Coordinates of C-alpha atoms in Angstrom, one line a residue:
X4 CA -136.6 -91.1 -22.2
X5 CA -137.3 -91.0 -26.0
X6 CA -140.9 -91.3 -27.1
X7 CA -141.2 -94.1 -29.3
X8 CA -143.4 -93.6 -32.9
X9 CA -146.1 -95.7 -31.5
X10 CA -147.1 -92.7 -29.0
X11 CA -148.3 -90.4 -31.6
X12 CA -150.2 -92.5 -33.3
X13 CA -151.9 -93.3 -30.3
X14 CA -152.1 -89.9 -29.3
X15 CA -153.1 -88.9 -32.2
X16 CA -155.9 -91.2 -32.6
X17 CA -157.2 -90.0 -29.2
X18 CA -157.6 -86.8 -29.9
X19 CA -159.6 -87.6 -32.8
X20 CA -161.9 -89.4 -30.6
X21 CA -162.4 -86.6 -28.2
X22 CA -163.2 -83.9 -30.9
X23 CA -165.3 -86.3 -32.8
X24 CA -167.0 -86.4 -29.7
X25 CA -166.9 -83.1 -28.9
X26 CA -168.1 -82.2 -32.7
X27 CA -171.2 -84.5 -32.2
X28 CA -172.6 -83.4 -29.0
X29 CA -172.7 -79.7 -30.5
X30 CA -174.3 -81.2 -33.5
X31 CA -176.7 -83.4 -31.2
X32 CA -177.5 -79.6 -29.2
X33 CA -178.1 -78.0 -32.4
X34 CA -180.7 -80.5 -34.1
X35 CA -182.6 -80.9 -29.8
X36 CA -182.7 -76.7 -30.4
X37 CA -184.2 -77.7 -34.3
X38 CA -186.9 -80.0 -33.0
X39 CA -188.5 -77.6 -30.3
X40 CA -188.8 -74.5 -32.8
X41 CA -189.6 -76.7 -36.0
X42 CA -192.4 -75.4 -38.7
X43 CA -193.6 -76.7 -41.5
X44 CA -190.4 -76.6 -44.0
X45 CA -190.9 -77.0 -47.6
X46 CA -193.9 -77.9 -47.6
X47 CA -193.4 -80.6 -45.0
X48 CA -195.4 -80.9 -41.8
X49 CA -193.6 -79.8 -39.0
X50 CA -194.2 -83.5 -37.0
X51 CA -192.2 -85.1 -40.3
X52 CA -189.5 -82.6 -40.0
X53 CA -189.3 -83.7 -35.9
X54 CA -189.3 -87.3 -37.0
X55 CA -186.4 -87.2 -39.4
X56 CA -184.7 -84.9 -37.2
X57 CA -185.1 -87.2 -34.3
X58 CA -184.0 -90.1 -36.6
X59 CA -180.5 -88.1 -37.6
X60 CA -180.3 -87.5 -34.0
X61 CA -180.2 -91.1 -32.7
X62 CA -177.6 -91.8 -35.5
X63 CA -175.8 -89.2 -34.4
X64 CA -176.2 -90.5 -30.1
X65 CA -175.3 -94.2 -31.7
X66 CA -172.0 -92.6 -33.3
X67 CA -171.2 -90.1 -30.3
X68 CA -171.2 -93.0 -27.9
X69 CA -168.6 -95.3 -30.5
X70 CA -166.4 -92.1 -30.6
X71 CA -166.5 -92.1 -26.8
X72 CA -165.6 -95.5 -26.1
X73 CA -162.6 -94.9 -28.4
X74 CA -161.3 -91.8 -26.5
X75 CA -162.3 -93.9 -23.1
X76 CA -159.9 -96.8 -24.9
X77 CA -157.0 -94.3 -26.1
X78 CA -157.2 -92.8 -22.6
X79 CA -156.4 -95.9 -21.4
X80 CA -154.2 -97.0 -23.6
X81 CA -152.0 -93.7 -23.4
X82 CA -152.1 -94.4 -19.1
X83 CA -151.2 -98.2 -19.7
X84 CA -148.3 -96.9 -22.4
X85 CA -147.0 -94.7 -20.6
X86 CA -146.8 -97.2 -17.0
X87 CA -145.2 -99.6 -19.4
X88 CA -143.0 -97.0 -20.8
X89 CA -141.4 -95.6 -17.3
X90 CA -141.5 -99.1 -15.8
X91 CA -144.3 -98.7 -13.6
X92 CA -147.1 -101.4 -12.7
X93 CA -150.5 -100.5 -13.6
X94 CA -152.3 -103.9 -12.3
X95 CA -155.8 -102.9 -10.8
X96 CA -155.8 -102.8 -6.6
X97 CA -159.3 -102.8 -6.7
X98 CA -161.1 -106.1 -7.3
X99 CA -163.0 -106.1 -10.5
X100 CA -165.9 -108.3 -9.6
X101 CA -168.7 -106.9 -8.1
X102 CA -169.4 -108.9 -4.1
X103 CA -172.5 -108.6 -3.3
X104 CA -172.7 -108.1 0.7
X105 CA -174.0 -110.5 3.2
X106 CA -177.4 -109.1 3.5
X107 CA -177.7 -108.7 -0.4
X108 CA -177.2 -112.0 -1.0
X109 CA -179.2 -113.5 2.0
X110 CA -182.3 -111.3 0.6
X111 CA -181.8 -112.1 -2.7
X112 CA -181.7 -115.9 -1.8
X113 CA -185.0 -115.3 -0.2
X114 CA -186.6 -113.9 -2.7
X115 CA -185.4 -116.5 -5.3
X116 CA -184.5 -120.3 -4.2
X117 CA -183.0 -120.5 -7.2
X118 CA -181.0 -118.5 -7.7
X119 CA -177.6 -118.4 -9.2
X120 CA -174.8 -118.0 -6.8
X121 CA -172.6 -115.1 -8.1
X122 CA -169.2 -113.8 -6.9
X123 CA -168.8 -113.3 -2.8
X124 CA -171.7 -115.6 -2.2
X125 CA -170.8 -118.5 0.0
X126 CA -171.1 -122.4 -1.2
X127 CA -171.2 -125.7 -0.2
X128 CA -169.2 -128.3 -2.4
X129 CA -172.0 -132.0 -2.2
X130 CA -170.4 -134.7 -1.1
X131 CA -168.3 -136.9 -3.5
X132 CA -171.2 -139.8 -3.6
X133 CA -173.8 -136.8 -4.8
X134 CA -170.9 -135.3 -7.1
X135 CA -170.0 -138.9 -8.6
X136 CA -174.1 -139.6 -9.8
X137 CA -173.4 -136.7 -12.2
X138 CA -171.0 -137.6 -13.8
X139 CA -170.7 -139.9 -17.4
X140 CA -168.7 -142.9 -18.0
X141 CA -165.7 -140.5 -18.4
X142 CA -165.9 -138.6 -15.1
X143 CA -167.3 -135.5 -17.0
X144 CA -170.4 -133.6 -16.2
X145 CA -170.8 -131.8 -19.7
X146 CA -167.5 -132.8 -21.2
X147 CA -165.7 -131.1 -18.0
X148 CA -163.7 -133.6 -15.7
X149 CA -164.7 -133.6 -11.7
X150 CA -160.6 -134.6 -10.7
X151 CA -159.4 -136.4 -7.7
X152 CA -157.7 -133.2 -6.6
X153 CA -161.2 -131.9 -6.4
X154 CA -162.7 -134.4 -4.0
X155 CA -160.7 -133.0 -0.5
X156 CA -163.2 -130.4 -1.0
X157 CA -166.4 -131.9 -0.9
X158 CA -168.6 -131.3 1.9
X159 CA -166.7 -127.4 3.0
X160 CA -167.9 -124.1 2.2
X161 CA -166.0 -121.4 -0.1
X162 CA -166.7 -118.7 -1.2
X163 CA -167.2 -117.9 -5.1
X164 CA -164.6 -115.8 -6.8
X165 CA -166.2 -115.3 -10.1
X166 CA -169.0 -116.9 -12.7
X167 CA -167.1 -118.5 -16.1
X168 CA -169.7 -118.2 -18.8
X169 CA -166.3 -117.9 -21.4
X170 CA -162.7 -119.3 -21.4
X171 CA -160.2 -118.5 -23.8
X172 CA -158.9 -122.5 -25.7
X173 CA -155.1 -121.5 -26.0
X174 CA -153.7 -124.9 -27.1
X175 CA -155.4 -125.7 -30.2
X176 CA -156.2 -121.8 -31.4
X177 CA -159.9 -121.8 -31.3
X178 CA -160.0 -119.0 -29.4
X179 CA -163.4 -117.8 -27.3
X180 CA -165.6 -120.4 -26.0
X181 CA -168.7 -120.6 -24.1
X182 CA -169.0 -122.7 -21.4
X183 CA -172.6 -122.8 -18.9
X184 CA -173.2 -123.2 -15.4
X185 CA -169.6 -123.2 -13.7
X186 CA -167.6 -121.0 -11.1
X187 CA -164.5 -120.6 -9.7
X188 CA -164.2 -120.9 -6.4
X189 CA -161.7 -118.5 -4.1
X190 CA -158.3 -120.1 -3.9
X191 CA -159.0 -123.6 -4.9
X192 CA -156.1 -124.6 -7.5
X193 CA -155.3 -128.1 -8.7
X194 CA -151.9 -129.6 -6.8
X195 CA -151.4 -132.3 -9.5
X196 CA -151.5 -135.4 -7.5
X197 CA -153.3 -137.6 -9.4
X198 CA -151.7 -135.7 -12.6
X199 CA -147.9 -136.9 -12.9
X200 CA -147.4 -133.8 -10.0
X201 CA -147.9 -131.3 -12.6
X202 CA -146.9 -127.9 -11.1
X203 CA -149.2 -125.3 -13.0
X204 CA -151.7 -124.8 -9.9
X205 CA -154.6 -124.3 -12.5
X206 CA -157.8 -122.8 -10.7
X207 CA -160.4 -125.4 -10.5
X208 CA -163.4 -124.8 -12.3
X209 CA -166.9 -126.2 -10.6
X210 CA -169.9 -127.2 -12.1
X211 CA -173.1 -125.3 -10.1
X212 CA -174.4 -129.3 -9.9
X213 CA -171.2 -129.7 -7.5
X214 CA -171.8 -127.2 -5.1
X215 CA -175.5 -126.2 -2.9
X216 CA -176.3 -123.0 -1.0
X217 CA -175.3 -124.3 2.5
X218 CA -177.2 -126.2 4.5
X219 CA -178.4 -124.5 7.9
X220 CA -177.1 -127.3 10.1
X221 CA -173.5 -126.7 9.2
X222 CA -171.1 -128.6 6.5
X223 CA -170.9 -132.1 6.2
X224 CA -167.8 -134.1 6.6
X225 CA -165.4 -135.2 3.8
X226 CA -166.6 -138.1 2.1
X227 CA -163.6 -139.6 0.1
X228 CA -165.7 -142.7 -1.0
X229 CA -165.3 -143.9 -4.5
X230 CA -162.2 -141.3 -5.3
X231 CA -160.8 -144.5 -7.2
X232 CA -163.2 -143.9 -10.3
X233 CA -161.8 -140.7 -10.7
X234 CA -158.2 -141.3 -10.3
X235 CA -159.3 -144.4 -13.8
X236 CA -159.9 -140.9 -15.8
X237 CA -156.8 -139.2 -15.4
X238 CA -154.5 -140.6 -17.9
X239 CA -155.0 -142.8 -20.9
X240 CA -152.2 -145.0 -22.4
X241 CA -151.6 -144.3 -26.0
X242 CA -148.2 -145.8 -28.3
X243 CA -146.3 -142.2 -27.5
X244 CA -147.0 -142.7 -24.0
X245 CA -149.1 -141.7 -21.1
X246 CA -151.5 -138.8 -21.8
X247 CA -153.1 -137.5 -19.0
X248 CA -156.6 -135.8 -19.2
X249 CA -157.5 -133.1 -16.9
X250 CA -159.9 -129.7 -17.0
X251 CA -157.0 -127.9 -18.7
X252 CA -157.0 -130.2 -21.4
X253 CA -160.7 -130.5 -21.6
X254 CA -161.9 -126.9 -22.4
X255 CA -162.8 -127.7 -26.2
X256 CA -165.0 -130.5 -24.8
X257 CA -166.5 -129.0 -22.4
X258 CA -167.6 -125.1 -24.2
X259 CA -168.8 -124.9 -27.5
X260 CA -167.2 -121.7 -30.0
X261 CA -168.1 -118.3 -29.3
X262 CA -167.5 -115.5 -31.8
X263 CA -164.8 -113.0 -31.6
X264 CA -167.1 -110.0 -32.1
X265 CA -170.1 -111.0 -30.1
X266 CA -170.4 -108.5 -27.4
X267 CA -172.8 -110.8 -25.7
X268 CA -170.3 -111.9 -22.7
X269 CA -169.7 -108.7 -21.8
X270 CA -173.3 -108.2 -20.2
X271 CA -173.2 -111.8 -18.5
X272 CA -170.1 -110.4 -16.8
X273 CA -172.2 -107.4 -16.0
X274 CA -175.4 -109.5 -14.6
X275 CA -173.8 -112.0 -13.3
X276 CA -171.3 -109.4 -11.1
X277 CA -167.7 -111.0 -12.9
X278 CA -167.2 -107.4 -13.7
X279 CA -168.0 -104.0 -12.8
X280 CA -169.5 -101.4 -15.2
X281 CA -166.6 -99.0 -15.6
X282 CA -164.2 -101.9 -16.3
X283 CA -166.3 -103.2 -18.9
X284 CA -166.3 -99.8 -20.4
X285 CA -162.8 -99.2 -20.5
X286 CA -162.0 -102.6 -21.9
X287 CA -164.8 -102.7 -24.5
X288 CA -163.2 -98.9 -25.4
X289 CA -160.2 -100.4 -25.5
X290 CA -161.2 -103.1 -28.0
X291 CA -162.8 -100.3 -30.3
X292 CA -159.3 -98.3 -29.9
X293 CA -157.4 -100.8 -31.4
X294 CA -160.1 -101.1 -34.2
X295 CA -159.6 -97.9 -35.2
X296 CA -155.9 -98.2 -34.9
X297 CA -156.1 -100.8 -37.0
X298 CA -158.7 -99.0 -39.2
X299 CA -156.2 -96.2 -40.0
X300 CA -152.9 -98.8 -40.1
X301 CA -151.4 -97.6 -36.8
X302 CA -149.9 -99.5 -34.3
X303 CA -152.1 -101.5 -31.8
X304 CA -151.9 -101.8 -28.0
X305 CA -150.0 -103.4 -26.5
X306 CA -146.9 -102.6 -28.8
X307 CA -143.3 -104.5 -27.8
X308 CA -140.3 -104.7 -30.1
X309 CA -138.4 -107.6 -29.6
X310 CA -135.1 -108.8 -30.7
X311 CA -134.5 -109.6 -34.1
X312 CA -133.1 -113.0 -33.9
X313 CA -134.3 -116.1 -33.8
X314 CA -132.4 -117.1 -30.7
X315 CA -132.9 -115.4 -27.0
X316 CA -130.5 -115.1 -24.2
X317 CA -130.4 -116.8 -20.7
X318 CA -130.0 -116.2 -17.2
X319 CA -130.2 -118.8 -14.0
X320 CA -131.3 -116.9 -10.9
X321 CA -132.1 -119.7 -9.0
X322 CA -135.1 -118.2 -7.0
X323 CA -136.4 -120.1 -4.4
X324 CA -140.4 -119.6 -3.0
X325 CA -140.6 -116.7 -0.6
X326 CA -137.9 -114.7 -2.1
X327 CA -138.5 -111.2 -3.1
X328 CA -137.9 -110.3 -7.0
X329 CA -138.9 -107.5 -9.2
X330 CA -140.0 -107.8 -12.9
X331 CA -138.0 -106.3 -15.2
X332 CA -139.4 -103.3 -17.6
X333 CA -141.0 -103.6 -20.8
X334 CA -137.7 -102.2 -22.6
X335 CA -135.5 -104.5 -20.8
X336 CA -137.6 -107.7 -21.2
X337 CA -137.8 -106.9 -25.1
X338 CA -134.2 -107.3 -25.4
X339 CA -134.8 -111.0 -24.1
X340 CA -137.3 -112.1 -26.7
X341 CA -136.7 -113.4 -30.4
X342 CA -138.9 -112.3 -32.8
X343 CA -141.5 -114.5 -32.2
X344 CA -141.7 -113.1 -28.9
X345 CA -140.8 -116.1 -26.7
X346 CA -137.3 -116.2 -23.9
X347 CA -136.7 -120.2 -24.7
X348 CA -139.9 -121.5 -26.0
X349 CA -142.2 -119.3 -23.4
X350 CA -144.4 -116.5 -24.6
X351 CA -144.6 -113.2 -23.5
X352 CA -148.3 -111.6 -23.4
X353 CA -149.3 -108.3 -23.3
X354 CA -151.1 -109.5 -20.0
X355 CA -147.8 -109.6 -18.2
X356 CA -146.9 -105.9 -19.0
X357 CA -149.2 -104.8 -16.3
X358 CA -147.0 -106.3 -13.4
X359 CA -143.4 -105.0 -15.0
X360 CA -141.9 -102.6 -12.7
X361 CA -143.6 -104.3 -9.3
X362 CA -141.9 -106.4 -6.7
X363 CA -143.7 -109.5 -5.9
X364 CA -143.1 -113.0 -3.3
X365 CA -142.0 -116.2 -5.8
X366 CA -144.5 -118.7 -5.0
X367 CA -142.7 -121.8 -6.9
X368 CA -140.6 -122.5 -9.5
X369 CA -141.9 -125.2 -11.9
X370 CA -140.4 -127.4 -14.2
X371 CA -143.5 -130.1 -14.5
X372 CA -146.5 -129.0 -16.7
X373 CA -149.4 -130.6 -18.7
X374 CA -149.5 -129.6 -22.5
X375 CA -153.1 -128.4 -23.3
X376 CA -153.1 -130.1 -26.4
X377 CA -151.8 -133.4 -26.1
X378 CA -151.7 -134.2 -22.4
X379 CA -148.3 -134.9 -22.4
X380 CA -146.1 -134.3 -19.3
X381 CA -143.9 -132.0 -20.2
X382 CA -140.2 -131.4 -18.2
X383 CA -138.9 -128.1 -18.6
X384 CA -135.7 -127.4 -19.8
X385 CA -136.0 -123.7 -18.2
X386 CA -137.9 -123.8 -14.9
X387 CA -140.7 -121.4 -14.9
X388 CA -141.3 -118.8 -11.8
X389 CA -144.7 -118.5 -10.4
X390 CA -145.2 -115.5 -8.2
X391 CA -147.9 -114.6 -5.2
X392 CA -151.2 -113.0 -6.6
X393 CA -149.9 -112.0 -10.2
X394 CA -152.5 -114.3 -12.2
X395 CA -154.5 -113.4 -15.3
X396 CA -156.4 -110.3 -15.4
X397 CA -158.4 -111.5 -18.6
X398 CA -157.5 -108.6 -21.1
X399 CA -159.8 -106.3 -23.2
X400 CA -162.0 -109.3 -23.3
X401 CA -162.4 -109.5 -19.3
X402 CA -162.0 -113.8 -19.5
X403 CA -162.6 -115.1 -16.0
X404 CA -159.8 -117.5 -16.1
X405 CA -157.7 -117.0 -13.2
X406 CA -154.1 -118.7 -14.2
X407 CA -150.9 -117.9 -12.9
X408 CA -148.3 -116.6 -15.2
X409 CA -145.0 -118.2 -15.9
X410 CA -142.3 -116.0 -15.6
X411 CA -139.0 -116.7 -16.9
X412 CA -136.0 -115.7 -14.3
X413 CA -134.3 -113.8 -16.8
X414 CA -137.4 -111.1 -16.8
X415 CA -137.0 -110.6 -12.7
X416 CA -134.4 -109.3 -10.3
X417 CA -133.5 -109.6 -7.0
X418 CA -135.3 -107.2 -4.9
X419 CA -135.8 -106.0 -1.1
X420 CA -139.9 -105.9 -0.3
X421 CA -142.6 -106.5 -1.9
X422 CA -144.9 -103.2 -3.5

């Protein structure tokens, strides 16, 4: 298979990493040798000549550890490359929070009340009456909606997938957002009842003033009381129609902005467990790769070279839930995207290159959805194909947002078992 351009530069950029590195741990040796056989020098005392050598040498560690981020990124980036490349899915096996074990969590509960549940720990969702007191005139607890597909839940125990301290607003471009004191919770997605059936199976995001360590006597039964409020905040009537308001459309409301550079998130995710320390390396390295990239007006990951029309083509599979299919390669899928990148109106990311090559169960094939942006019902022309455990796996930025991907059928094939 031909190497395309791209490679070298990122090869290339690489191996300037690594000797950079390389170049300033001998340097960082030399001047630790200097400081333990210094003299007076010029007329300088020798406890001067220690301090400014000690200075050069922790501008020297600052710069080593930048230069080996970046080779930790190109690394990565040349392994992701080259998976995407030969066709081959590189999506992690192992999970990336960190679950704290039974004991672990029982101590730490002990020792702090209080404390914040964190990913693994087990929860109790309050009853609907408790959950209702918290919420404003607009069924919101701090701008997020508590929504009727919520309320079958309250009163059971689940365990806690991951903390969301950031989302990433995709409908009206403002990017990174912080948002406080909310979780996802393992395996609980939105069916769209109450929402015109939208078929998008969003993961439901929890307040921590909806849910309670759990209580020793066991959970509490369902308590479906007063659900009608809720279902009065799901739409409102406007002269283009019914708009319908849910957590998806909500996110701007309910985080405030969050700067693209602050590195701040990425040691929540550590402390809180969303992510483990290696993957927060990596990513962060691979951040500062395309930096550098960018820096020396290379190519950035990921790279795909679409078609250069304005049109795309089509293909009707008709896949039906349960059926086996295989995603198509990163060259292959190129050839169905215009030049914006979209196969009829649907982006591809560079988040779904991590799952071409595999074989993966459909779960649904959708044609219902909320627009983020203007609540609007939307019926799609070209159904969308959901498929088992391929969701978001929050990029260089590690987001905790858990969202299945929509897959047009034209990217998949038929295909015999699952990976």
């Amino acid at each position: 298979m031909q190497r395309r351009p791209h490679r070298r530069g990122f090869v290339g950029t690489t191996i300037l990493a690594i000797s950079a590195t390389i170049g300033l741990l001998v340097a960082l040796g030399a001047i630790a040798f200097a400081i333990g056989r210094t003299t007076d020098v010029g007329g300088l005392p020798a406890w001067l000549a220690r301090t400014v050598l000690a200075l050069v040498a922790a501008g020297l560690v600052a710069v080593s550890l930048v230069a080996t981020l970046v080779a930790t990124g190109g690394i990565a980036v040349l392994y992701r490359d080259s998976c995407e490349e030969r066709g081959v899915p590189y999506r992690p096996v192992r999970p990336r929070e960190r679950v704290a074990g039974r004991v672990w969590s029982t101590f730490r509960r002990w020792i702090n009340p209080r404390a914040k549940p964190r990913p693994g720990d087990l929860v109790e969702v309050r009853s609907l009456s408790e959950i209702l007191a918290t919420l404003d005139q607009r069924g919101c607890l701090d701008g997020l909606p508590f929504m009727p597909e919520m309320a079958s839940f309250c009163g059971h125990r689940f365990p806690v997938l991951r903390r969301v301290d950031k989302l990433w607003e995709y409908a009206h471009g403002t990017g990174m957002r912080r948002i406080r004191h909310a979780l996802l919770l393992k395996a609980l997605r939105c069916d769209g009842q109450s929402h015109g059936g939208c078929q998008a199976s969003c993961h439901l995001i929890w307040k921590t003033d909806w849910l309670k360590w759990p209580a020793k006597d066991g959970p509490r039964k369902s308590d479906r009381s007063g659900r009608g409020d809720l279902d009065a905040h799901t739409h409102v009537t406007t002269p283009q129609g019914v708009r319908y308001v849910c957590q998806a459309t909500q996110i701007r409301e309910a985080s405030e902005q969050l700067r693209f550079n602050s590195l701040g998130h990425y040691w929540r995710d550590l402390v809180g467990g969303n992510v483990r320390l290696g993957a927060i390396l990596v990513e962060f390295g691979v951040r500062l790769f395309n930096a550098a990239q960018s820096r020396l007006g290379k190519p950035k990951w990921p790279v795909l070279e679409p078609l250069a029309t304005g049109t795309s083509p089509h293909q009707e599979l008709h896949l039906q839930p349960g059926q086996v299919v295989r995603v198509k390669s990163k060259r292959d899928i190129e050839l169905t995207l215009n030049r914006d990148l979209k196969n009829r109106g649907l982006s591809f990311s560079g988040d779904l290159l991590a799952d071409c090559g595999g074989s993966y169960r459909v779960t649904a094939s959708i044609n219902r959805v909320i627009h983020e942006g203007t609540g609007e019902l939307l019926t799609l022309k070209n159904p969308s194909i959901l498929l088992e455990d391929v969701h978001s796996i929050g990029g260089p930025l590690l987001m905790p947002q858990n969202e299945y991907f929509f897959w047009r059928e034209i990217w998949l094939e038929p295909s015999q078992s699952p990976d």
